[in-house]
């Protein structure tokens, strides 16, 4: 694929759906999605940008899932469940659907926090639904998986370990740094360079 930049608009518009990942990481994931789309594109009746959308979104979605802060998500999910339970209870007590202010008072949780959690969780559920929809009827491309695995294997041992810990074991950069006995800054640099090498290998 000669010029990824001509599809920056597609990457940027897709990236706006994700709130919990650095833009640079989303951009690289989008580029990887474009390369995969280009390698699998075989239907001239479909505009390439339309065909590539699901690949770009899919790569960003998988990156987003790996980047989610599990502890925060558990808290968000707990509050979200409490809100739904409170809404059900108050509906029976009041004989009508309660307002968020009434739910806030009932749970003794700040209204702005409830609004934030609802927005975050519904955004996540929306992304999950969109990802599920684009996966319907789609088969995994074994060649792509083999190529990605080979590209990781081509890295030096330290870089390979960083990528493995970050993306297969879902560790933070700080956790990886502690395990490998290096600084978090070095982990960040190695990760960034390794992803560039992987993208070059695949392309």
Short mmCIF file of N, CA and C in Angstrom, two decimals, residues 59-181:
data_model
loop_
_atom_site.label_atom_id
_atom_site.label_comp_id
_atom_site.label_asym_id
_atom_site.label_seq_id
_atom_site.Cartn_x
_atom_site.Cartn_y
_atom_site.Cartn_z
N UNK A 59 -9.31 -3.08 14.29
CA UNK A 59 -7.99 -2.94 14.91
C UNK A 59 -8.03 -1.96 16.08
N UNK A 60 -8.73 -0.86 15.91
CA UNK A 60 -8.84 0.13 16.99
C UNK A 60 -9.62 -0.44 18.17
N UNK A 61 -10.66 -1.20 17.87
CA UNK A 61 -11.48 -1.78 18.93
C UNK A 61 -10.65 -2.76 19.77
N UNK A 62 -9.91 -3.62 19.10
CA UNK A 62 -9.11 -4.60 19.83
C UNK A 62 -8.04 -3.91 20.67
N UNK A 63 -7.44 -2.85 20.14
CA UNK A 63 -6.48 -2.07 20.91
C UNK A 63 -7.16 -1.42 22.11
N UNK A 64 -8.35 -0.90 21.90
CA UNK A 64 -9.10 -0.24 22.97
C UNK A 64 -9.42 -1.21 24.10
N UNK A 65 -9.84 -2.41 23.75
CA UNK A 65 -10.17 -3.41 24.76
C UNK A 65 -8.94 -3.76 25.59
N UNK A 66 -7.79 -3.90 24.91
CA UNK A 66 -6.56 -4.21 25.63
C UNK A 66 -6.10 -3.06 26.51
N UNK A 67 -6.47 -1.85 26.14
CA UNK A 67 -6.02 -0.67 26.86
C UNK A 67 -6.96 -0.27 27.99
N UNK A 68 -8.11 -0.88 28.08
CA UNK A 68 -9.05 -0.51 29.13
C UNK A 68 -8.46 -0.76 30.52
N UNK A 69 -8.70 0.17 31.40
CA UNK A 69 -8.28 0.02 32.79
C UNK A 69 -9.29 -0.86 33.49
N UNK A 70 -8.91 -2.12 33.78
CA UNK A 70 -9.85 -3.10 34.31
C UNK A 70 -10.44 -2.65 35.64
N UNK A 71 -9.62 -2.08 36.53
CA UNK A 71 -10.13 -1.68 37.84
C UNK A 71 -11.19 -0.59 37.69
N UNK A 72 -10.91 0.39 36.84
CA UNK A 72 -11.88 1.46 36.63
C UNK A 72 -13.14 0.92 35.99
N UNK A 73 -12.97 0.00 35.04
CA UNK A 73 -14.13 -0.55 34.38
C UNK A 73 -15.02 -1.32 35.35
N UNK A 74 -14.41 -2.02 36.29
CA UNK A 74 -15.18 -2.76 37.29
C UNK A 74 -15.97 -1.79 38.15
N UNK A 75 -15.35 -0.67 38.47
CA UNK A 75 -16.05 0.34 39.28
C UNK A 75 -17.20 0.94 38.47
N UNK A 76 -16.91 1.28 37.22
CA UNK A 76 -17.95 1.84 36.37
C UNK A 76 -19.13 0.86 36.25
N UNK A 77 -18.79 -0.41 36.03
CA UNK A 77 -19.83 -1.42 35.86
C UNK A 77 -20.65 -1.56 37.14
N UNK A 78 -19.97 -1.49 38.29
CA UNK A 78 -20.67 -1.59 39.58
C UNK A 78 -21.66 -0.44 39.74
N UNK A 79 -21.20 0.78 39.48
CA UNK A 79 -22.08 1.95 39.60
C UNK A 79 -23.22 1.86 38.59
N UNK A 80 -22.90 1.43 37.37
CA UNK A 80 -23.91 1.32 36.33
C UNK A 80 -25.00 0.32 36.74
N UNK A 81 -24.60 -0.79 37.35
CA UNK A 81 -25.58 -1.79 37.81
C UNK A 81 -26.42 -1.23 38.95
N UNK A 82 -25.77 -0.47 39.86
CA UNK A 82 -26.49 0.14 40.97
C UNK A 82 -27.53 1.14 40.44
N UNK A 83 -27.15 1.90 39.42
CA UNK A 83 -28.07 2.88 38.83
C UNK A 83 -29.29 2.17 38.24
N UNK A 84 -29.06 1.09 37.51
CA UNK A 84 -30.16 0.35 36.91
C UNK A 84 -31.06 -0.27 37.97
N UNK A 85 -30.44 -0.81 39.04
CA UNK A 85 -31.22 -1.40 40.13
C UNK A 85 -32.04 -0.33 40.85
N UNK A 86 -31.40 0.82 41.09
CA UNK A 86 -32.10 1.93 41.74
C UNK A 86 -33.26 2.42 40.89
N UNK A 87 -33.03 2.49 39.58
CA UNK A 87 -34.08 2.94 38.67
C UNK A 87 -35.29 2.02 38.74
N UNK A 88 -35.03 0.71 38.81
CA UNK A 88 -36.11 -0.27 38.90
C UNK A 88 -36.86 -0.14 40.22
N UNK A 89 -36.10 0.00 41.31
CA UNK A 89 -36.71 0.12 42.64
C UNK A 89 -37.54 1.39 42.76
N UNK A 90 -36.97 2.52 42.32
CA UNK A 90 -37.66 3.80 42.41
C UNK A 90 -38.89 3.87 41.50
N UNK A 91 -38.85 3.19 40.38
CA UNK A 91 -40.00 3.14 39.48
C UNK A 91 -41.20 2.53 40.19
N UNK A 92 -40.93 1.48 40.97
CA UNK A 92 -42.01 0.82 41.72
C UNK A 92 -42.50 1.71 42.87
N UNK A 93 -41.54 2.37 43.54
CA UNK A 93 -41.91 3.21 44.68
C UNK A 93 -42.63 4.48 44.27
N UNK A 94 -42.15 5.11 43.18
CA UNK A 94 -42.69 6.40 42.76
C UNK A 94 -43.84 6.28 41.76
N UNK A 95 -43.93 5.10 41.13
CA UNK A 95 -44.97 4.91 40.12
C UNK A 95 -44.63 5.61 38.82
N UNK A 96 -43.38 5.96 38.63
CA UNK A 96 -42.92 6.60 37.39
C UNK A 96 -41.42 6.38 37.25
N UNK A 97 -40.90 6.65 36.06
CA UNK A 97 -39.45 6.54 35.86
C UNK A 97 -38.74 7.67 36.62
N UNK A 98 -37.77 7.33 37.45
CA UNK A 98 -37.09 8.36 38.23
C UNK A 98 -36.13 9.18 37.38
N UNK A 99 -35.86 10.39 37.80
CA UNK A 99 -34.85 11.22 37.15
C UNK A 99 -33.47 10.80 37.66
N UNK A 100 -32.44 11.21 36.95
CA UNK A 100 -31.08 10.91 37.43
C UNK A 100 -30.82 11.59 38.77
N UNK A 101 -31.41 12.75 38.98
CA UNK A 101 -31.24 13.45 40.27
C UNK A 101 -31.84 12.62 41.40
N UNK A 102 -32.98 12.00 41.16
CA UNK A 102 -33.62 11.15 42.18
C UNK A 102 -32.79 9.90 42.43
N UNK A 103 -32.22 9.34 41.36
CA UNK A 103 -31.34 8.16 41.52
C UNK A 103 -30.10 8.55 42.30
N UNK A 104 -29.56 9.72 41.99
CA UNK A 104 -28.37 10.23 42.68
C UNK A 104 -28.63 10.36 44.17
N UNK A 105 -29.77 10.94 44.54
CA UNK A 105 -30.11 11.11 45.95
C UNK A 105 -30.32 9.75 46.63
N UNK A 106 -30.95 8.83 45.93
CA UNK A 106 -31.23 7.50 46.48
C UNK A 106 -29.94 6.72 46.76
N UNK A 107 -29.00 6.80 45.82
CA UNK A 107 -27.74 6.06 45.95
C UNK A 107 -26.69 6.83 46.76
N UNK A 108 -26.94 8.12 46.95
CA UNK A 108 -25.98 9.01 47.62
C UNK A 108 -24.65 9.04 46.84
N UNK A 109 -24.80 9.11 45.53
CA UNK A 109 -23.66 9.25 44.62
C UNK A 109 -23.85 10.54 43.83
N UNK A 110 -22.79 11.31 43.69
CA UNK A 110 -22.87 12.60 43.02
C UNK A 110 -23.48 12.45 41.62
N UNK A 111 -24.37 13.37 41.28
CA UNK A 111 -25.08 13.31 39.99
C UNK A 111 -24.12 13.34 38.81
N UNK A 112 -23.09 14.19 38.88
CA UNK A 112 -22.14 14.30 37.77
C UNK A 112 -21.39 12.99 37.57
N UNK A 113 -21.12 12.27 38.66
CA UNK A 113 -20.44 10.98 38.55
C UNK A 113 -21.34 9.95 37.89
N UNK A 114 -22.61 9.95 38.26
CA UNK A 114 -23.56 9.02 37.64
C UNK A 114 -23.68 9.29 36.15
N UNK A 115 -23.78 10.57 35.78
CA UNK A 115 -23.88 10.93 34.36
C UNK A 115 -22.64 10.49 33.60
N UNK A 116 -21.47 10.68 34.21
CA UNK A 116 -20.22 10.30 33.57
C UNK A 116 -20.17 8.78 33.35
N UNK A 117 -20.51 8.03 34.40
CA UNK A 117 -20.46 6.56 34.32
C UNK A 117 -21.43 6.05 33.25
N UNK A 118 -22.64 6.62 33.21
CA UNK A 118 -23.62 6.19 32.21
C UNK A 118 -23.09 6.44 30.80
N UNK A 119 -22.50 7.61 30.58
CA UNK A 119 -21.96 7.93 29.25
C UNK A 119 -20.82 6.98 28.88
N UNK A 120 -19.91 6.74 29.84
CA UNK A 120 -18.77 5.85 29.58
C UNK A 120 -19.24 4.45 29.26
N UNK A 121 -20.12 3.90 30.09
CA UNK A 121 -20.56 2.52 29.91
C UNK A 121 -21.37 2.36 28.63
N UNK A 122 -22.23 3.32 28.33
CA UNK A 122 -23.04 3.20 27.11
C UNK A 122 -22.18 3.35 25.86
N UNK A 123 -21.13 4.19 25.94
CA UNK A 123 -20.18 4.29 24.83
C UNK A 123 -19.48 2.95 24.61
N UNK A 124 -19.06 2.31 25.71
CA UNK A 124 -18.38 1.02 25.62
C UNK A 124 -19.31 -0.04 25.03
N UNK A 125 -20.56 -0.07 25.52
CA UNK A 125 -21.51 -1.06 25.01
C UNK A 125 -21.79 -0.82 23.53
N UNK A 126 -21.84 0.45 23.15
CA UNK A 126 -22.08 0.79 21.74
C UNK A 126 -20.94 0.29 20.86
N UNK A 127 -19.70 0.48 21.33
CA UNK A 127 -18.54 0.00 20.58
C UNK A 127 -18.55 -1.53 20.49
N UNK A 128 -18.90 -2.18 21.61
CA UNK A 128 -18.97 -3.64 21.62
C UNK A 128 -20.00 -4.15 20.62
N UNK A 129 -21.16 -3.47 20.56
CA UNK A 129 -22.20 -3.87 19.62
C UNK A 129 -21.75 -3.67 18.18
N UNK A 130 -21.08 -2.53 17.93
CA UNK A 130 -20.62 -2.25 16.56
C UNK A 130 -19.59 -3.28 16.12
N UNK A 131 -18.68 -3.64 17.05
CA UNK A 131 -17.67 -4.64 16.73
C UNK A 131 -18.31 -5.99 16.45
N UNK A 132 -19.31 -6.35 17.28
CA UNK A 132 -19.99 -7.64 17.08
C UNK A 132 -20.68 -7.68 15.72
N UNK A 133 -21.27 -6.55 15.32
CA UNK A 133 -21.98 -6.50 14.04
C UNK A 133 -21.04 -6.68 12.84
N UNK A 134 -19.85 -6.08 12.90
CA UNK A 134 -18.96 -6.19 11.74
C UNK A 134 -18.26 -7.55 11.68
N UNK A 135 -18.33 -8.31 12.81
CA UNK A 135 -17.71 -9.62 12.82
C UNK A 135 -18.63 -10.72 12.31
N UNK A 136 -19.93 -10.42 12.18
CA UNK A 136 -20.89 -11.43 11.75
C UNK A 136 -20.53 -11.97 10.38
N UNK A 137 -20.37 -13.27 10.29
CA UNK A 137 -20.07 -13.91 9.02
C UNK A 137 -18.66 -13.72 8.53
N UNK A 138 -17.80 -13.11 9.34
CA UNK A 138 -16.43 -12.85 8.89
C UNK A 138 -15.50 -13.94 9.42
N UNK A 139 -14.70 -14.49 8.56
CA UNK A 139 -13.74 -15.51 8.96
C UNK A 139 -12.39 -14.88 9.21
N UNK A 140 -11.69 -15.41 10.21
CA UNK A 140 -10.34 -14.94 10.50
C UNK A 140 -9.41 -15.29 9.34
N UNK A 141 -8.58 -14.37 8.96
CA UNK A 141 -7.63 -14.61 7.89
C UNK A 141 -6.36 -15.20 8.49
N UNK A 142 -6.13 -16.49 8.27
CA UNK A 142 -5.00 -17.17 8.87
C UNK A 142 -3.68 -16.59 8.41
N UNK A 143 -3.61 -16.17 7.14
CA UNK A 143 -2.37 -15.58 6.62
C UNK A 143 -2.00 -14.33 7.41
N UNK A 144 -3.01 -13.49 7.73
CA UNK A 144 -2.74 -12.28 8.51
C UNK A 144 -2.19 -12.62 9.88
N UNK A 145 -2.81 -13.63 10.53
CA UNK A 145 -2.38 -13.99 11.88
C UNK A 145 -0.95 -14.53 11.86
N UNK A 146 -0.63 -15.34 10.85
CA UNK A 146 0.72 -15.88 10.74
C UNK A 146 1.73 -14.77 10.50
N UNK A 147 1.35 -13.80 9.64
CA UNK A 147 2.25 -12.70 9.32
C UNK A 147 2.54 -11.85 10.56
N UNK A 148 1.49 -11.57 11.34
CA UNK A 148 1.67 -10.78 12.56
C UNK A 148 2.55 -11.54 13.56
N UNK A 149 2.31 -12.84 13.70
CA UNK A 149 3.11 -13.66 14.62
C UNK A 149 4.57 -13.68 14.19
N UNK A 150 4.79 -13.81 12.89
CA UNK A 150 6.16 -13.82 12.37
C UNK A 150 6.84 -12.46 12.55
N UNK A 151 6.06 -11.39 12.39
CA UNK A 151 6.65 -10.06 12.55
C UNK A 151 7.10 -9.83 13.98
N UNK A 152 6.35 -10.34 14.95
CA UNK A 152 6.74 -10.22 16.35
C UNK A 152 7.97 -11.06 16.64
N UNK A 153 8.01 -12.24 16.02
CA UNK A 153 9.16 -13.12 16.21
C UNK A 153 10.44 -12.53 15.63
N UNK A 154 10.31 -11.61 14.67
CA UNK A 154 11.48 -11.00 14.05
C UNK A 154 12.12 -9.92 14.92
N UNK A 155 11.44 -9.51 15.99
CA UNK A 155 11.97 -8.49 16.88
C UNK A 155 13.09 -9.06 17.74
N UNK A 156 13.91 -8.18 18.30
CA UNK A 156 14.92 -8.65 19.24
C UNK A 156 14.22 -9.12 20.51
N UNK A 157 14.89 -9.94 21.35
CA UNK A 157 14.25 -10.54 22.52
C UNK A 157 13.59 -9.53 23.47
N UNK A 158 14.26 -8.40 23.72
CA UNK A 158 13.69 -7.41 24.64
C UNK A 158 12.42 -6.79 24.06
N UNK A 159 12.47 -6.42 22.78
CA UNK A 159 11.30 -5.83 22.14
C UNK A 159 10.14 -6.83 22.08
N UNK A 160 10.46 -8.08 21.77
CA UNK A 160 9.44 -9.12 21.72
C UNK A 160 8.78 -9.31 23.08
N UNK A 161 9.60 -9.26 24.14
CA UNK A 161 9.08 -9.41 25.50
C UNK A 161 8.15 -8.25 25.86
N UNK A 162 8.55 -7.04 25.48
CA UNK A 162 7.72 -5.86 25.76
C UNK A 162 6.37 -5.99 25.08
N UNK A 163 6.36 -6.34 23.80
CA UNK A 163 5.10 -6.49 23.06
C UNK A 163 4.24 -7.60 23.66
N UNK A 164 4.87 -8.69 24.05
CA UNK A 164 4.14 -9.82 24.64
C UNK A 164 3.47 -9.41 25.95
N UNK A 165 4.25 -8.77 26.82
CA UNK A 165 3.70 -8.34 28.11
C UNK A 165 2.59 -7.30 27.94
N UNK A 166 2.79 -6.38 26.98
CA UNK A 166 1.83 -5.29 26.82
C UNK A 166 0.52 -5.76 26.17
N UNK A 167 0.62 -6.60 25.13
CA UNK A 167 -0.57 -6.89 24.33
C UNK A 167 -1.13 -8.30 24.51
N UNK A 168 -0.31 -9.24 24.96
CA UNK A 168 -0.84 -10.57 25.23
C UNK A 168 -1.21 -10.75 26.69
N UNK A 169 -0.43 -10.09 27.57
CA UNK A 169 -0.70 -10.23 29.00
C UNK A 169 -1.35 -8.98 29.60
N UNK A 170 -1.57 -7.96 28.76
CA UNK A 170 -2.30 -6.75 29.15
C UNK A 170 -1.69 -6.03 30.36
N UNK A 171 -0.37 -6.00 30.45
CA UNK A 171 0.29 -5.29 31.54
C UNK A 171 0.48 -3.82 31.16
N UNK A 172 0.54 -2.96 32.18
CA UNK A 172 0.83 -1.55 31.92
C UNK A 172 2.31 -1.39 31.63
N UNK A 173 2.68 -0.23 31.09
CA UNK A 173 4.10 0.02 30.82
C UNK A 173 4.92 0.00 32.11
N UNK A 174 4.34 0.50 33.19
CA UNK A 174 5.05 0.50 34.48
C UNK A 174 5.28 -0.92 34.98
N UNK A 175 4.28 -1.78 34.80
CA UNK A 175 4.41 -3.18 35.24
C UNK A 175 5.46 -3.90 34.41
N UNK A 176 5.48 -3.62 33.11
CA UNK A 176 6.49 -4.23 32.23
C UNK A 176 7.89 -3.76 32.63
N UNK A 177 8.00 -2.46 32.91
CA UNK A 177 9.30 -1.89 33.31
C UNK A 177 9.83 -2.58 34.56
N UNK A 178 8.96 -2.81 35.52
CA UNK A 178 9.37 -3.45 36.78
C UNK A 178 9.81 -4.89 36.52
N UNK A 179 9.07 -5.59 35.67
CA UNK A 179 9.40 -6.99 35.37
C UNK A 179 10.73 -7.11 34.65
N UNK A 180 10.99 -6.19 33.72
CA UNK A 180 12.20 -6.28 32.90
C UNK A 180 13.38 -5.50 33.47
N UNK A 181 13.14 -4.76 34.54
CA UNK A 181 14.22 -4.02 35.18
C UNK A 181 14.71 -2.83 34.37
#
